PDB file of C-alpha atoms in Angstrom:
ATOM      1  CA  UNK A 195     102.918  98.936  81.692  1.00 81.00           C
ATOM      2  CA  UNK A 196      99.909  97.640  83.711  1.00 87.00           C
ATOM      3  CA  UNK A 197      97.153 100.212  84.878  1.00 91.00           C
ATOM      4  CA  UNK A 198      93.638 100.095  86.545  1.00 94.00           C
ATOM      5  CA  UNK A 199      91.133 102.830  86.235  1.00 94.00           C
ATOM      6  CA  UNK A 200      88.013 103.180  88.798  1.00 93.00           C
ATOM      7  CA  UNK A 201      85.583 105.588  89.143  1.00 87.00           C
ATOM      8  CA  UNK A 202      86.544 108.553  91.290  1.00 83.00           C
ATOM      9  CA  UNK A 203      84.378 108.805  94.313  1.00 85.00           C
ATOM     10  CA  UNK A 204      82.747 109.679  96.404  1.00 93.00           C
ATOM     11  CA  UNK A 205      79.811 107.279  95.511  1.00 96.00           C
ATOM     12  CA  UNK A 206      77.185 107.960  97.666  1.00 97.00           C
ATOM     13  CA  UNK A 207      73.571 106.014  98.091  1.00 97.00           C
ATOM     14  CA  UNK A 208      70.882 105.432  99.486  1.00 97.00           C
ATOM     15  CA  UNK A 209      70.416 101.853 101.958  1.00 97.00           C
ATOM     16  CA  UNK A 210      69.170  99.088  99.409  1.00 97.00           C
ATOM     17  CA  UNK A 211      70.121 101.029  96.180  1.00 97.00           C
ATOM     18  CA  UNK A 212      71.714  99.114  93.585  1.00 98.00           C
ATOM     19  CA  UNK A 213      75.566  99.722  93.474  1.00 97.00           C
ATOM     20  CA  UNK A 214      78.041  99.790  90.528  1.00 97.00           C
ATOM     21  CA  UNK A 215      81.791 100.846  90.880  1.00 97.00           C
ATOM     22  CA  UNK A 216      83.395 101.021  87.075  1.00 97.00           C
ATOM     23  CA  UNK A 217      87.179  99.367  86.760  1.00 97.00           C
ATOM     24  CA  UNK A 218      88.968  99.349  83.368  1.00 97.00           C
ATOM     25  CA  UNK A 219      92.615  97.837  83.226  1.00 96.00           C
ATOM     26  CA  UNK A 220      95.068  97.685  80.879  1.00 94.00           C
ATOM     27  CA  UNK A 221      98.142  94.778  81.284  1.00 89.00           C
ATOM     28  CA  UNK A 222     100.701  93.203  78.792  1.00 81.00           C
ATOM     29  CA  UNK A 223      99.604  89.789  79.974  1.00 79.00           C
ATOM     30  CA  UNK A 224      96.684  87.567  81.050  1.00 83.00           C
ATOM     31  CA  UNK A 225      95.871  88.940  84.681  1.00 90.00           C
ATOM     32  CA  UNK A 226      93.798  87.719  87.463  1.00 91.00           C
ATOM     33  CA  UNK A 227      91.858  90.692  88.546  1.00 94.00           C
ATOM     34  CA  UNK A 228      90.828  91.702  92.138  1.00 94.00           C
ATOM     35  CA  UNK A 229      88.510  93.737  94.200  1.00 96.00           C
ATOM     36  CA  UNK A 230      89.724  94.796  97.890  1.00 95.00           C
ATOM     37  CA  UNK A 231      87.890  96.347 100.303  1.00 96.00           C
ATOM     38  CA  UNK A 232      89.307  98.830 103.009  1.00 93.00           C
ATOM     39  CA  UNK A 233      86.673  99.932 106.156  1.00 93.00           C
ATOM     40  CA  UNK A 234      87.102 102.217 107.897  1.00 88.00           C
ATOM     41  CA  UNK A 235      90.885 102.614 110.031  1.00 84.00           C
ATOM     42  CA  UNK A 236      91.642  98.928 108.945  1.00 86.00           C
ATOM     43  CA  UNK A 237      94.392  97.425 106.075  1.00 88.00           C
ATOM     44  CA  UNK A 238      92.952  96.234 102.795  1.00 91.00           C
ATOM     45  CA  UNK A 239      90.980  92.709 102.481  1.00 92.00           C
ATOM     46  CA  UNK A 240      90.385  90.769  99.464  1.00 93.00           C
ATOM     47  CA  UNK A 241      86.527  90.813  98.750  1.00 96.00           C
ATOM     48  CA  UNK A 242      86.450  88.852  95.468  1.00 96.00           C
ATOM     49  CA  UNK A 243      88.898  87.553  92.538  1.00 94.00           C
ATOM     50  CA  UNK A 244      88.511  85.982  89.092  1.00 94.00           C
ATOM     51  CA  UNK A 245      91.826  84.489  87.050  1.00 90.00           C
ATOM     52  CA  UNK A 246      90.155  83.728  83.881  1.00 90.00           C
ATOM     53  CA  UNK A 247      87.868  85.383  80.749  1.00 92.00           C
ATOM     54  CA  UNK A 248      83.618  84.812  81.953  1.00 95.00           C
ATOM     55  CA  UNK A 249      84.461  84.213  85.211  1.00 95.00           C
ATOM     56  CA  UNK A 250      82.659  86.009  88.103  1.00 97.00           C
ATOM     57  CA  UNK A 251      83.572  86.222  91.187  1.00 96.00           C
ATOM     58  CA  UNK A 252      81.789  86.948  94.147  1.00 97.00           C
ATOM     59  CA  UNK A 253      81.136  87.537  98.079  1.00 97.00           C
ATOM     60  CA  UNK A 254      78.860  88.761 100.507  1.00 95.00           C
ATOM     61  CA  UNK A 255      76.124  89.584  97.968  1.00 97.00           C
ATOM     62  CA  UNK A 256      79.025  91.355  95.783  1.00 98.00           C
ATOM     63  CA  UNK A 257      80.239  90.516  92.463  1.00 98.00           C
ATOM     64  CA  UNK A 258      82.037  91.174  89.713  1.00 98.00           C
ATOM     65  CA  UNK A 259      82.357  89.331  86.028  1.00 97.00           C
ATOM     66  CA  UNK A 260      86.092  89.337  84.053  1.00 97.00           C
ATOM     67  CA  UNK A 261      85.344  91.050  80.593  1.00 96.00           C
ATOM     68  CA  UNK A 262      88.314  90.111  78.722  1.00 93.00           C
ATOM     69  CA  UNK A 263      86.503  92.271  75.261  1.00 94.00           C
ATOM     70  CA  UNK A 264      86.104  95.545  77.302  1.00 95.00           C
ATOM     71  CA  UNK A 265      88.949  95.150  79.589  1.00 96.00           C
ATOM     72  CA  UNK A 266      86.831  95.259  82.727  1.00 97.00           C
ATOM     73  CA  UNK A 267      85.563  94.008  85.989  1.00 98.00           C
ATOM     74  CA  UNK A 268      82.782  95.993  87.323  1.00 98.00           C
ATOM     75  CA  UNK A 269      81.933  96.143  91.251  1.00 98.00           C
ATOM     76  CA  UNK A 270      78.027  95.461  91.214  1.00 98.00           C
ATOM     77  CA  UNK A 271      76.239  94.441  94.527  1.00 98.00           C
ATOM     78  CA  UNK A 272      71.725  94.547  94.109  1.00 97.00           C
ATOM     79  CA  UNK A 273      70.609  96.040  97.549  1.00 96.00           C
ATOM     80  CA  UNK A 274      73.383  97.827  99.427  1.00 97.00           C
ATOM     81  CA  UNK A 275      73.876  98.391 103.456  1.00 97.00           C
ATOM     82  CA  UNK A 276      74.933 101.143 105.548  1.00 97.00           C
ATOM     83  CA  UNK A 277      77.760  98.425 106.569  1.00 96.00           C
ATOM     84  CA  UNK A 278      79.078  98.531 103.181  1.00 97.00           C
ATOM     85  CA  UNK A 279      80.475 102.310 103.614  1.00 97.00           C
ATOM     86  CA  UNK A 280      84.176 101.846 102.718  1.00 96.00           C
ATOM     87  CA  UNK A 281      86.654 102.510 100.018  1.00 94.00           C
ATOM     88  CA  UNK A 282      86.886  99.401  97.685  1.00 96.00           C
ATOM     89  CA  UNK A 283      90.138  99.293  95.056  1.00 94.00           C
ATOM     90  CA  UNK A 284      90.239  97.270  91.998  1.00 95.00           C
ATOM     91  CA  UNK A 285      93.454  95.203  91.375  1.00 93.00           C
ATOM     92  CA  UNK A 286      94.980  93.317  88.501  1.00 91.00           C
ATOM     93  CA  UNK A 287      98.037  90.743  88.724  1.00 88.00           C
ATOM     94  CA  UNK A 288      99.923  90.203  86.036  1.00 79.00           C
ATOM     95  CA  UNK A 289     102.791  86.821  85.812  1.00 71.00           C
ATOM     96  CA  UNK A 290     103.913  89.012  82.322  1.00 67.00           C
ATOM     97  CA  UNK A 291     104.937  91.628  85.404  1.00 63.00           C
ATOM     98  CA  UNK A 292     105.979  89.348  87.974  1.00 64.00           C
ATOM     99  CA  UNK A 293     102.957  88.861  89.698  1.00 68.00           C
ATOM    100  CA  UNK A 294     103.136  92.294  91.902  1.00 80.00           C
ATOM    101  CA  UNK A 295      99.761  93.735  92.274  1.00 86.00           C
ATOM    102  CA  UNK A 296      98.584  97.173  90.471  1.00 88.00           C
ATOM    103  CA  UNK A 297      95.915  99.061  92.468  1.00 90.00           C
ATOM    104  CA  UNK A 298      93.400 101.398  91.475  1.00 92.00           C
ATOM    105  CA  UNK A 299      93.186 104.436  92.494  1.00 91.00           C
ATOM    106  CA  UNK A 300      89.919 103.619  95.063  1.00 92.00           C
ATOM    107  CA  UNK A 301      86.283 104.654  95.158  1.00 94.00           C
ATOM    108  CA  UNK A 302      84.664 105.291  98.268  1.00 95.00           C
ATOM    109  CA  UNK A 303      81.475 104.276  99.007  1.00 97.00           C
ATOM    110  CA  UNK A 304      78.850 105.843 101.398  1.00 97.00           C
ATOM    111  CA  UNK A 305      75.407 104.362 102.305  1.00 97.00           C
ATOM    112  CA  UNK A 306      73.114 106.989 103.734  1.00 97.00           C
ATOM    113  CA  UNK A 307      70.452 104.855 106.177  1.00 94.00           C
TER     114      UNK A 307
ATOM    115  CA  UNK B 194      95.318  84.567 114.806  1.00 63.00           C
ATOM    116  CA  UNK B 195      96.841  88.500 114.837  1.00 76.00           C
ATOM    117  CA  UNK B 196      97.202  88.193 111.441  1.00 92.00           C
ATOM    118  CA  UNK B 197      99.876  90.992 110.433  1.00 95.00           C
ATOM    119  CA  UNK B 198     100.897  93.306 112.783  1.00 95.00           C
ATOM    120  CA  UNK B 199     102.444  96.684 112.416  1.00 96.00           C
ATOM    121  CA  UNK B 200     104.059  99.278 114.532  1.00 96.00           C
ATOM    122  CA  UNK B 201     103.392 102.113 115.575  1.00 96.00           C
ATOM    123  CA  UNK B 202      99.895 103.227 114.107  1.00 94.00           C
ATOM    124  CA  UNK B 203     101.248 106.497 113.820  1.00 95.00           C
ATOM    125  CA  UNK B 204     104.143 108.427 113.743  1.00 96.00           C
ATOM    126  CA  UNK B 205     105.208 112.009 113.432  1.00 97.00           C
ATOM    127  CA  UNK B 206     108.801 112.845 112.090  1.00 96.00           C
ATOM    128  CA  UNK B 207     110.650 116.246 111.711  1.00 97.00           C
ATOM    129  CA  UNK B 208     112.445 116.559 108.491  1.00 97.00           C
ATOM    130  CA  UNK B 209     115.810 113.881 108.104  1.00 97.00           C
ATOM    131  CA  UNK B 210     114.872 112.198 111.056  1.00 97.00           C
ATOM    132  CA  UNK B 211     114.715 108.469 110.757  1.00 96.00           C
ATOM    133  CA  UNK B 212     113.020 105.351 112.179  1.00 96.00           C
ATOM    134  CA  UNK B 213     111.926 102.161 111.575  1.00 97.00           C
ATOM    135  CA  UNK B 214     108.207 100.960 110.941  1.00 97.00           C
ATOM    136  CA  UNK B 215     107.650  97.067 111.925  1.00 97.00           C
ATOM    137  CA  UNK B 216     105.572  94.358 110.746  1.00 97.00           C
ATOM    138  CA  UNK B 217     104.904  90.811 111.692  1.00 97.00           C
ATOM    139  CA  UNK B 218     102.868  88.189 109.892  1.00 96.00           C
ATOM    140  CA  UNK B 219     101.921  84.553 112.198  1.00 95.00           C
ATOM    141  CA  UNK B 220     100.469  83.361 109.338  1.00 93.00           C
ATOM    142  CA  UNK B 221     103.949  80.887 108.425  1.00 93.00           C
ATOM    143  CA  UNK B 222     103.519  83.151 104.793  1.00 92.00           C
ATOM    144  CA  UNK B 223     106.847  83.160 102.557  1.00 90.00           C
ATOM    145  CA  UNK B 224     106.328  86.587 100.639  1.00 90.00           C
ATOM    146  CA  UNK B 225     105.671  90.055 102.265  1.00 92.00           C
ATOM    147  CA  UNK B 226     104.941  93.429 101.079  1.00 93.00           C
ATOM    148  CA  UNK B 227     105.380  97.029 101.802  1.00 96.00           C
ATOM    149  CA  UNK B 228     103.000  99.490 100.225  1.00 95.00           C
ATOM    150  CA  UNK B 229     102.297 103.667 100.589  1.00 96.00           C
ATOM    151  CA  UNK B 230      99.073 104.910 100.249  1.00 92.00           C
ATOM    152  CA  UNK B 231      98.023 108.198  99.107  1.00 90.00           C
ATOM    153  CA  UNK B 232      94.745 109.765  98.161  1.00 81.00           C
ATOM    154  CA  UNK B 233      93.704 109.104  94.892  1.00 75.00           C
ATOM    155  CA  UNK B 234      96.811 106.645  93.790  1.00 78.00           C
ATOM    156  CA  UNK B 235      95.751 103.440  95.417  1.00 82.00           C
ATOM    157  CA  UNK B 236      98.483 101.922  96.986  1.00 90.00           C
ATOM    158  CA  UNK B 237     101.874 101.534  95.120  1.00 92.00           C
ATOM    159  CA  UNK B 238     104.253  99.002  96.460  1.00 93.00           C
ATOM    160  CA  UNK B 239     107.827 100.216  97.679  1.00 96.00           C
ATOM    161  CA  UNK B 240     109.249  97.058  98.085  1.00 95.00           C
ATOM    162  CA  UNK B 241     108.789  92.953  98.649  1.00 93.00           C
ATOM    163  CA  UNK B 242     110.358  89.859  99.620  1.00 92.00           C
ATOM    164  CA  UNK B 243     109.378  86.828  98.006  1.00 87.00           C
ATOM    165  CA  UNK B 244     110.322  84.698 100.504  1.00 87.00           C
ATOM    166  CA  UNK B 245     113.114  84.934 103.643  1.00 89.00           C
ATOM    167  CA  UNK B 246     116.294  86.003 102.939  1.00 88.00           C
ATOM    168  CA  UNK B 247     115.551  87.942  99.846  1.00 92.00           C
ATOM    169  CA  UNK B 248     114.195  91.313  98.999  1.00 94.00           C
ATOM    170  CA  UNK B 249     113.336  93.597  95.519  1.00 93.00           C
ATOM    171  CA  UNK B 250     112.725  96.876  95.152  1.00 94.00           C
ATOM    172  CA  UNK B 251     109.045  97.783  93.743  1.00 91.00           C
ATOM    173  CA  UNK B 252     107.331 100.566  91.727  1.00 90.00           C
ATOM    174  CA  UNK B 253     108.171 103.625  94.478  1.00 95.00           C
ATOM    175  CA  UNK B 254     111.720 102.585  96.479  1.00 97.00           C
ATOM    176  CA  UNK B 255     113.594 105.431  96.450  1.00 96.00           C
ATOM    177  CA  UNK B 256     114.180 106.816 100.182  1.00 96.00           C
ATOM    178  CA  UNK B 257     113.881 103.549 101.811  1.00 97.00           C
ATOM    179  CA  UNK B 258     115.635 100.314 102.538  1.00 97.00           C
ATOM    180  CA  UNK B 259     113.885  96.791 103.916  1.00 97.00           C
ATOM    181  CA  UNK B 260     114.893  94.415 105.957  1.00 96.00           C
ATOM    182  CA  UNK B 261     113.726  90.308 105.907  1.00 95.00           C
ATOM    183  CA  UNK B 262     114.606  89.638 109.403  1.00 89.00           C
ATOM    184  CA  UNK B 263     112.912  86.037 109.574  1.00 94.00           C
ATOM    185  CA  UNK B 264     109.986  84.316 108.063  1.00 94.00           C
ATOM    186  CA  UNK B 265     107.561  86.779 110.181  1.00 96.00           C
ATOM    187  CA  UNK B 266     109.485  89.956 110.443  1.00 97.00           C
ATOM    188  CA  UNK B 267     110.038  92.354 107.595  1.00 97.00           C
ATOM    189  CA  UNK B 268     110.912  96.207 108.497  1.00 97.00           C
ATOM    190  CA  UNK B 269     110.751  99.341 106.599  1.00 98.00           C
ATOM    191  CA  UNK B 270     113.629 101.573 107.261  1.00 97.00           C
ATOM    192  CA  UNK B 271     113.384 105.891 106.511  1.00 96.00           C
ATOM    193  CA  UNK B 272     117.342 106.985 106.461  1.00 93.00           C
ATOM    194  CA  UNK B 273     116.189 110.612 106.031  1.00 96.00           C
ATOM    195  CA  UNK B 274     113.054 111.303 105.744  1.00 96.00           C
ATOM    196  CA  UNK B 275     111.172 113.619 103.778  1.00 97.00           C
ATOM    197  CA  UNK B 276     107.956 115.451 103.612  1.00 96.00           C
ATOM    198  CA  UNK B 277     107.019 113.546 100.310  1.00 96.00           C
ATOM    199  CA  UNK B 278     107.186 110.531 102.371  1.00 97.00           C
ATOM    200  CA  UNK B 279     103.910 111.445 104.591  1.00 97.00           C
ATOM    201  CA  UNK B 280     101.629 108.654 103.548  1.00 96.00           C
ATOM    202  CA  UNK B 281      99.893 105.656 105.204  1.00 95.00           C
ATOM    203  CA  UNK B 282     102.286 102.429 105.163  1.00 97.00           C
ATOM    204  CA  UNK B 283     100.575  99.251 105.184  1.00 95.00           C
ATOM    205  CA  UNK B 284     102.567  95.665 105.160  1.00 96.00           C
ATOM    206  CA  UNK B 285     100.994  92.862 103.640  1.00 93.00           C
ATOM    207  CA  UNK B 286     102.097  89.154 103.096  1.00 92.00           C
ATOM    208  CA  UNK B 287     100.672  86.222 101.212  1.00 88.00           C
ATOM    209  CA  UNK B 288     101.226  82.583 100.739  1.00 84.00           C
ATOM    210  CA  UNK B 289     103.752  83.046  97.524  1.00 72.00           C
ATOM    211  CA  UNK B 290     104.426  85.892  95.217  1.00 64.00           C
ATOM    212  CA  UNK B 291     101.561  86.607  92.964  1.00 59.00           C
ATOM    213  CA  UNK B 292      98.371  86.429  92.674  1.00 54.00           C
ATOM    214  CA  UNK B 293      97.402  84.753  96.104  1.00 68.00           C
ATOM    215  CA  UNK B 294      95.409  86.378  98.403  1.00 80.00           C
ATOM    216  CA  UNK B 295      97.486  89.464 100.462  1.00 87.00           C
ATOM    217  CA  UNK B 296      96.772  90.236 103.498  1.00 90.00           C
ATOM    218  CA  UNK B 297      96.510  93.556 105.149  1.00 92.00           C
ATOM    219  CA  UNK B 298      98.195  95.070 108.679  1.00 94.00           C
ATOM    220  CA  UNK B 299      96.140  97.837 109.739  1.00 92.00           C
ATOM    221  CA  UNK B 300      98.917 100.237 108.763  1.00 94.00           C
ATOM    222  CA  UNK B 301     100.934 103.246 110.112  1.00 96.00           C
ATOM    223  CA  UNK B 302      99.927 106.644 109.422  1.00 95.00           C
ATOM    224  CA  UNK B 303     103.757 108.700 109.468  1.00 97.00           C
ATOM    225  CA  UNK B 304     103.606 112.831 108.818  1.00 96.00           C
ATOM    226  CA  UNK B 305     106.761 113.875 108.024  1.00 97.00           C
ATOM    227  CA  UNK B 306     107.123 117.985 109.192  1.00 96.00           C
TER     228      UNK B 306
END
């Protein structure tokens, strides 16, 4: 079946340090893979997506490149904010498994001023 | 636009009591989604309806039942519930099944004693 692998957290940094969160996946299909972002007390929102092989997606100085070779989409973001302290969860869809989303287990980030 | 809405925001149960957890989208969206969350598992989805009028069980259904009441309103019903089901619930919905954007209700946190 489908699976997603992140780091375990907590990742914690420094204001304007550079940021990587690891995701690995593993589907039957071609997925489109996702990054959500969850702050603090709220429901999940999509940050960025990317449906094909090379593509990168990205958002509010985020991104994130689809590796179809090594099976992963890595969180990456240069200079990172105190405003950015929240747990982010990698995603993959799959239409081989009927589209449903598979989450990651979530990393949470925290930005130290 | 409220988005999705849920109620309550939290709940606390005894042991084979039941209730009801609600959730309405405004955003005219045909599928909608109900997930649990627990630490370190991401969110696994307990069950879905791809558009009004029908409804499939996902990865985690056991001890629940759904109801598509309309195009906004889709419940989440505990017959008896448990302490395995203390979790945070969150609804989502999205345009279609798949791989279109989901969005997130704020979610209900339920202990169950």
């Amino acid at each position: 079946g489908n699976s997603v692998t992140q780091m375990e957290g907590p990742v914690t940094l420094s204001e304007e340090a550079f940021l990587t969160i690891n995701c690995t996946y593993t589907a039957t299909g071609y997925p489109s893979l996702f990054w959500y972002v969850q702050y603090p007390g709220e429901g999940l929102q999509l940050l960025l997506k990317a449906t094909k092989a090379d593509d990168k997606g990205s958002n509010k100085g985020f991104e994130a490149t689809y590796r179809k070779e090594t099976t992963s989409f890595h969180l990456e973001k240069g200079s990172v904010q105190v405003s950015d302290s929240a747990v982010y969860f990698c995603a993959l869809s799959d239409r081989d498994a009927g589209n449903m989303l598979t989450f990651g287990g979530g990393t949470r980030l925290m930005v130290k001023p | 636009n409220a988005g999705v809405t849920q109620t309550p925001k939290f709940q606390v149960l005894k042991t084979g009591q039941s209730m009801t957890l609600q959730c309405a989208q405004d955003m005219n969206h045909n599928s909608m989604y109900w997930y649990r969350q627990d630490p370190g598992m991401g969110l696994r989805l307990i069950y879905y309806s791809a558009s009004e009028g029908t409804t499939d069980k996902g990865e985690v259904p056991n001890g629940y039942n759904v109801s598509r009441l309309n195009k906004r309103e889709f419940s989440l019903r505990l017959e008896s519930a448990a302490p395995s089901q203390t979790s945070v619930y969150f609804c989502a919905s999205s345009a279609d099944r798949g791989w279109h954007e989901q969005f997130f209700g704020p979610g209900t946190r339920l202990t169950v004693l």
